[in-house]
């Protein structure tokens, strides 16, 4: 495994992101019980702002180590960034599909409780909102970087982020099929 990880580090250091990812994937395939290749993939996708793949890779790391705080952090922050983008799109459209608004409110309350905050975002300046004549949108960069979370503190609704199928499961397929 160390050989694959060294190849990945070298490629990443040379700015060859795809070559590094290929080495991480090879390490994961050859050492399926190891979380490190998946964790490195999750970090790489997160840094590239590819949050969907960051979520998938972080979930793979968590299948191998349920207590990994970096994987929980990447999963939580990536999920929040994906959610913020979707909610902003729904807000612009002005309609929320059945249940999505209510579920978003429940998740927002859970986040406030977990973070110990009375609000998730600082209030928007009133003069800017009035000048534009529309509601403020949720910025895509509300959270700047993953912060290690305490074990089990990530809030990710199971229905919104299903765990990837395990190798050889009834659903079939490989976790690699989901990653770009």
PDB file of C-alpha atoms in Angstrom:
ATOM      1  CA  UNK A   1       0.000   0.000   0.000  1.00  0.00           C
ATOM      2  CA  UNK A   2       2.816   2.378   0.822  1.00  0.00           C
ATOM      3  CA  UNK A   3       4.005   2.195  -2.795  1.00  0.00           C
ATOM      4  CA  UNK A   4       0.589   3.325  -4.110  1.00  0.00           C
ATOM      5  CA  UNK A   5       0.362   6.089  -1.523  1.00  0.00           C
ATOM      6  CA  UNK A   6       3.889   7.283  -2.388  1.00  0.00           C
ATOM      7  CA  UNK A   7       2.924   7.392  -6.069  1.00  0.00           C
ATOM      8  CA  UNK A   8      -0.147   9.413  -5.190  1.00  0.00           C
ATOM      9  CA  UNK A   9       1.844  11.875  -3.063  1.00  0.00           C
ATOM     10  CA  UNK A  10       4.396  12.326  -5.848  1.00  0.00           C
ATOM     11  CA  UNK A  11       1.694  12.888  -8.473  1.00  0.00           C
ATOM     12  CA  UNK A  12      -0.175  15.308  -6.230  1.00  0.00           C
ATOM     13  CA  UNK A  13       3.051  17.201  -5.533  1.00  0.00           C
ATOM     14  CA  UNK A  14       3.583  17.539  -9.289  1.00  0.00           C
ATOM     15  CA  UNK A  15       0.046  18.851  -9.748  1.00  0.00           C
ATOM     16  CA  UNK A  16      -1.160  15.683 -11.482  1.00  0.00           C
ATOM     17  CA  UNK A  17      -4.475  15.345  -9.690  1.00  0.00           C
ATOM     18  CA  UNK A  18      -5.912  12.568 -11.884  1.00  0.00           C
ATOM     19  CA  UNK A  19      -2.746  10.499 -11.621  1.00  0.00           C
ATOM     20  CA  UNK A  20      -2.830  10.877  -7.823  1.00  0.00           C
ATOM     21  CA  UNK A  21      -6.495   9.842  -7.733  1.00  0.00           C
ATOM     22  CA  UNK A  22      -5.718   6.798  -9.875  1.00  0.00           C
ATOM     23  CA  UNK A  23      -3.015   5.763  -7.388  1.00  0.00           C
ATOM     24  CA  UNK A  24      -5.413   6.242  -4.433  1.00  0.00           C
ATOM     25  CA  UNK A  25      -8.036   4.134  -6.239  1.00  0.00           C
ATOM     26  CA  UNK A  26      -5.453   1.423  -6.957  1.00  0.00           C
ATOM     27  CA  UNK A  27      -4.465   1.399  -3.284  1.00  0.00           C
ATOM     28  CA  UNK A  28      -8.122   1.110  -2.282  1.00  0.00           C
ATOM     29  CA  UNK A  29      -8.714  -1.758  -4.707  1.00  0.00           C
ATOM     30  CA  UNK A  30      -5.615  -3.652  -3.623  1.00  0.00           C
ATOM     31  CA  UNK A  31      -6.198  -3.000   0.100  1.00  0.00           C
ATOM     32  CA  UNK A  32     -10.002  -2.893   0.460  1.00  0.00           C
ATOM     33  CA  UNK A  33     -10.005  -2.803   4.264  1.00  0.00           C
ATOM     34  CA  UNK A  34      -7.816   0.343   4.433  1.00  0.00           C
ATOM     35  CA  UNK A  35      -9.476   3.722   4.957  1.00  0.00           C
ATOM     36  CA  UNK A  36      -6.474   5.925   4.064  1.00  0.00           C
ATOM     37  CA  UNK A  37      -6.853   5.824   0.255  1.00  0.00           C
ATOM     38  CA  UNK A  38     -10.530   6.716   0.588  1.00  0.00           C
ATOM     39  CA  UNK A  39      -9.762   9.489   3.053  1.00  0.00           C
ATOM     40  CA  UNK A  40      -7.146  10.959   0.715  1.00  0.00           C
ATOM     41  CA  UNK A  41      -9.609  10.776  -2.187  1.00  0.00           C
ATOM     42  CA  UNK A  42     -12.234  12.534  -0.050  1.00  0.00           C
ATOM     43  CA  UNK A  43      -9.766  15.294   0.851  1.00  0.00           C
ATOM     44  CA  UNK A  44      -8.728  15.704  -2.775  1.00  0.00           C
ATOM     45  CA  UNK A  45     -12.300  15.917  -4.050  1.00  0.00           C
ATOM     46  CA  UNK A  46     -13.160  18.369  -1.264  1.00  0.00           C
ATOM     47  CA  UNK A  47     -10.234  20.617  -2.169  1.00  0.00           C
ATOM     48  CA  UNK A  48     -11.359  20.494  -5.813  1.00  0.00           C
ATOM     49  CA  UNK A  49     -14.887  21.500  -4.683  1.00  0.00           C
ATOM     50  CA  UNK A  50     -16.269  18.248  -6.085  1.00  0.00           C
ATOM     51  CA  UNK A  51     -18.510  17.753  -3.074  1.00  0.00           C
ATOM     52  CA  UNK A  52     -20.568  14.869  -4.455  1.00  0.00           C
ATOM     53  CA  UNK A  53     -17.491  12.690  -4.899  1.00  0.00           C
ATOM     54  CA  UNK A  54     -16.075  13.960  -1.598  1.00  0.00           C
ATOM     55  CA  UNK A  55     -19.228  12.658   0.108  1.00  0.00           C
ATOM     56  CA  UNK A  56     -18.922   9.248  -1.571  1.00  0.00           C
ATOM     57  CA  UNK A  57     -15.232   8.845  -0.712  1.00  0.00           C
ATOM     58  CA  UNK A  58     -15.760  10.027   2.896  1.00  0.00           C
ATOM     59  CA  UNK A  59     -18.560   7.475   3.299  1.00  0.00           C
ATOM     60  CA  UNK A  60     -16.208   4.747   2.072  1.00  0.00           C
ATOM     61  CA  UNK A  61     -13.610   5.850   4.644  1.00  0.00           C
ATOM     62  CA  UNK A  62     -16.291   5.778   7.355  1.00  0.00           C
ATOM     63  CA  UNK A  63     -17.308   2.245   6.410  1.00  0.00           C
ATOM     64  CA  UNK A  64     -13.772   1.264   7.375  1.00  0.00           C
ATOM     65  CA  UNK A  65     -13.523   3.507  10.470  1.00  0.00           C
ATOM     66  CA  UNK A  66     -16.797   4.880  11.893  1.00  0.00           C
ATOM     67  CA  UNK A  67     -14.880   7.155  14.285  1.00  0.00           C
ATOM     68  CA  UNK A  68     -12.694   9.061  11.781  1.00  0.00           C
ATOM     69  CA  UNK A  69     -13.275  12.739  12.541  1.00  0.00           C
ATOM     70  CA  UNK A  70     -11.752  13.994   9.268  1.00  0.00           C
ATOM     71  CA  UNK A  71     -14.099  11.807   7.213  1.00  0.00           C
ATOM     72  CA  UNK A  72     -17.067  12.936   9.323  1.00  0.00           C
ATOM     73  CA  UNK A  73     -16.017  16.548   8.827  1.00  0.00           C
ATOM     74  CA  UNK A  74     -15.622  16.219   5.050  1.00  0.00           C
ATOM     75  CA  UNK A  75     -18.975  14.452   4.860  1.00  0.00           C
ATOM     76  CA  UNK A  76     -20.752  17.102   6.928  1.00  0.00           C
ATOM     77  CA  UNK A  77     -19.265  20.156   5.209  1.00  0.00           C
ATOM     78  CA  UNK A  78     -19.597  18.698   1.699  1.00  0.00           C
ATOM     79  CA  UNK A  79     -23.195  17.782   2.424  1.00  0.00           C
ATOM     80  CA  UNK A  80     -23.908  21.284   3.698  1.00  0.00           C
ATOM     81  CA  UNK A  81     -22.387  22.851   0.608  1.00  0.00           C
ATOM     82  CA  UNK A  82     -24.450  20.611  -1.676  1.00  0.00           C
ATOM     83  CA  UNK A  83     -27.559  21.411   0.353  1.00  0.00           C
ATOM     84  CA  UNK A  84     -26.908  25.163   0.300  1.00  0.00           C
ATOM     85  CA  UNK A  85     -26.642  25.123  -3.484  1.00  0.00           C
ATOM     86  CA  UNK A  86     -29.867  23.151  -3.872  1.00  0.00           C
ATOM     87  CA  UNK A  87     -31.763  25.352  -1.420  1.00  0.00           C
ATOM     88  CA  UNK A  88     -30.535  28.492  -3.214  1.00  0.00           C
ATOM     89  CA  UNK A  89     -31.840  27.070  -6.498  1.00  0.00           C
ATOM     90  CA  UNK A  90     -35.195  26.238  -4.898  1.00  0.00           C
ATOM     91  CA  UNK A  91     -35.363  29.711  -3.381  1.00  0.00           C
ATOM     92  CA  UNK A  92     -34.833  31.336  -6.794  1.00  0.00           C
ATOM     93  CA  UNK A  93     -37.567  29.148  -8.263  1.00  0.00           C
ATOM     94  CA  UNK A  94     -39.864  30.184  -5.422  1.00  0.00           C
ATOM     95  CA  UNK A  95     -41.294  26.717  -4.928  1.00  0.00           C
ATOM     96  CA  UNK A  96     -40.341  23.902  -2.635  1.00  0.00           C
ATOM     97  CA  UNK A  97     -41.340  20.341  -3.514  1.00  0.00           C
ATOM     98  CA  UNK A  98     -43.579  18.643  -0.974  1.00  0.00           C
ATOM     99  CA  UNK A  99     -41.734  18.110   2.295  1.00  0.00           C
ATOM    100  CA  UNK A 100     -38.392  19.661   1.299  1.00  0.00           C
ATOM    101  CA  UNK A 101     -38.992  22.957   3.116  1.00  0.00           C
ATOM    102  CA  UNK A 102     -40.167  21.212   6.282  1.00  0.00           C
ATOM    103  CA  UNK A 103     -37.216  18.819   6.213  1.00  0.00           C
ATOM    104  CA  UNK A 104     -34.791  21.730   5.646  1.00  0.00           C
ATOM    105  CA  UNK A 105     -36.220  23.466   8.719  1.00  0.00           C
ATOM    106  CA  UNK A 106     -35.751  20.319  10.839  1.00  0.00           C
ATOM    107  CA  UNK A 107     -32.137  19.949   9.648  1.00  0.00           C
ATOM    108  CA  UNK A 108     -31.426  23.654  10.246  1.00  0.00           C
ATOM    109  CA  UNK A 109     -32.736  23.355  13.815  1.00  0.00           C
ATOM    110  CA  UNK A 110     -30.587  20.280  14.403  1.00  0.00           C
ATOM    111  CA  UNK A 111     -27.538  22.141  13.078  1.00  0.00           C
ATOM    112  CA  UNK A 112     -28.207  25.124  15.346  1.00  0.00           C
ATOM    113  CA  UNK A 113     -28.570  22.794  18.336  1.00  0.00           C
ATOM    114  CA  UNK A 114     -25.375  20.903  17.473  1.00  0.00           C
ATOM    115  CA  UNK A 115     -23.379  24.080  16.881  1.00  0.00           C
ATOM    116  CA  UNK A 116     -24.816  25.792  19.960  1.00  0.00           C
ATOM    117  CA  UNK A 117     -25.834  28.818  17.883  1.00  0.00           C
ATOM    118  CA  UNK A 118     -29.068  30.771  17.756  1.00  0.00           C
ATOM    119  CA  UNK A 119     -28.629  31.342  13.994  1.00  0.00           C
ATOM    120  CA  UNK A 120     -26.711  29.530  11.292  1.00  0.00           C
ATOM    121  CA  UNK A 121     -25.851  32.660   9.297  1.00  0.00           C
ATOM    122  CA  UNK A 122     -25.266  36.253  10.255  1.00  0.00           C
ATOM    123  CA  UNK A 123     -28.173  38.472   9.201  1.00  0.00           C
ATOM    124  CA  UNK A 124     -27.763  40.042   5.771  1.00  0.00           C
ATOM    125  CA  UNK A 125     -27.276  43.830   5.745  1.00  0.00           C
ATOM    126  CA  UNK A 126     -30.777  45.297   5.318  1.00  0.00           C
ATOM    127  CA  UNK A 127     -29.700  48.130   2.984  1.00  0.00           C
ATOM    128  CA  UNK A 128     -28.238  45.708   0.397  1.00  0.00           C
ATOM    129  CA  UNK A 129     -31.320  43.477   0.410  1.00  0.00           C
ATOM    130  CA  UNK A 130     -33.679  46.434  -0.003  1.00  0.00           C
ATOM    131  CA  UNK A 131     -31.549  47.908  -2.792  1.00  0.00           C
ATOM    132  CA  UNK A 132     -31.742  44.678  -4.786  1.00  0.00           C
ATOM    133  CA  UNK A 133     -35.423  44.209  -4.019  1.00  0.00           C
ATOM    134  CA  UNK A 134     -35.149  40.492  -3.357  1.00  0.00           C
ATOM    135  CA  UNK A 135     -34.408  38.051  -0.583  1.00  0.00           C
ATOM    136  CA  UNK A 136     -30.753  37.335   0.210  1.00  0.00           C
ATOM    137  CA  UNK A 137     -29.432  34.074  -1.197  1.00  0.00           C
ATOM    138  CA  UNK A 138     -27.407  31.556   0.762  1.00  0.00           C
ATOM    139  CA  UNK A 139     -23.736  31.988  -0.176  1.00  0.00           C
ATOM    140  CA  UNK A 140     -22.064  28.827  -1.467  1.00  0.00           C
ATOM    141  CA  UNK A 141     -19.025  29.517   0.711  1.00  0.00           C
ATOM    142  CA  UNK A 142     -20.797  29.727   4.074  1.00  0.00           C
ATOM    143  CA  UNK A 143     -18.425  27.107   5.488  1.00  0.00           C
ATOM    144  CA  UNK A 144     -14.802  27.584   4.501  1.00  0.00           C
ATOM    145  CA  UNK A 145     -13.113  24.299   5.435  1.00  0.00           C
ATOM    146  CA  UNK A 146     -13.842  21.076   7.223  1.00  0.00           C
ATOM    147  CA  UNK A 147     -13.418  21.231  10.967  1.00  0.00           C
ATOM    148  CA  UNK A 148     -12.847  17.949  12.800  1.00  0.00           C
ATOM    149  CA  UNK A 149     -16.110  16.948  14.415  1.00  0.00           C
ATOM    150  CA  UNK A 150     -16.613  14.895  17.529  1.00  0.00           C
ATOM    151  CA  UNK A 151     -17.407  11.283  16.752  1.00  0.00           C
ATOM    152  CA  UNK A 152     -21.034  10.868  15.799  1.00  0.00           C
ATOM    153  CA  UNK A 153     -21.778  14.589  15.638  1.00  0.00           C
ATOM    154  CA  UNK A 154     -22.146  14.924  11.879  1.00  0.00           C
ATOM    155  CA  UNK A 155     -25.742  15.497  10.873  1.00  0.00           C
ATOM    156  CA  UNK A 156     -26.433  13.809   7.567  1.00  0.00           C
ATOM    157  CA  UNK A 157     -29.975  12.612   6.938  1.00  0.00           C
ATOM    158  CA  UNK A 158     -29.807   8.975   5.865  1.00  0.00           C
ATOM    159  CA  UNK A 159     -32.373   9.506   3.124  1.00  0.00           C
ATOM    160  CA  UNK A 160     -30.402  12.399   1.638  1.00  0.00           C
ATOM    161  CA  UNK A 161     -27.013  10.687   1.628  1.00  0.00           C
ATOM    162  CA  UNK A 162     -27.274   6.914   1.373  1.00  0.00           C
ATOM    163  CA  UNK A 163     -24.182   4.902   2.129  1.00  0.00           C
ATOM    164  CA  UNK A 164     -22.488   3.484  -0.954  1.00  0.00           C
ATOM    165  CA  UNK A 165     -23.101  -0.176  -1.665  1.00  0.00           C
ATOM    166  CA  UNK A 166     -20.509  -2.439  -0.131  1.00  0.00           C
ATOM    167  CA  UNK A 167     -18.436  -4.578  -2.460  1.00  0.00           C
ATOM    168  CA  UNK A 168     -20.312  -7.760  -3.215  1.00  0.00           C
ATOM    169  CA  UNK A 169     -23.598  -6.477  -1.798  1.00  0.00           C
ATOM    170  CA  UNK A 170     -27.010  -7.341  -3.154  1.00  0.00           C
ATOM    171  CA  UNK A 171     -26.998  -4.050  -5.080  1.00  0.00           C
ATOM    172  CA  UNK A 172     -23.756  -5.058  -6.782  1.00  0.00           C
ATOM    173  CA  UNK A 173     -21.235  -2.728  -8.287  1.00  0.00           C
ATOM    174  CA  UNK A 174     -18.061  -1.263  -7.007  1.00  0.00           C
ATOM    175  CA  UNK A 175     -17.635   1.946  -5.019  1.00  0.00           C
ATOM    176  CA  UNK A 176     -15.346   3.054  -7.842  1.00  0.00           C
ATOM    177  CA  UNK A 177     -18.298   3.120 -10.222  1.00  0.00           C
ATOM    178  CA  UNK A 178     -19.637   6.190  -8.405  1.00  0.00           C
ATOM    179  CA  UNK A 179     -16.474   8.278  -8.523  1.00  0.00           C
ATOM    180  CA  UNK A 180     -15.343  10.287 -11.510  1.00  0.00           C
TER     181      UNK A 180
END
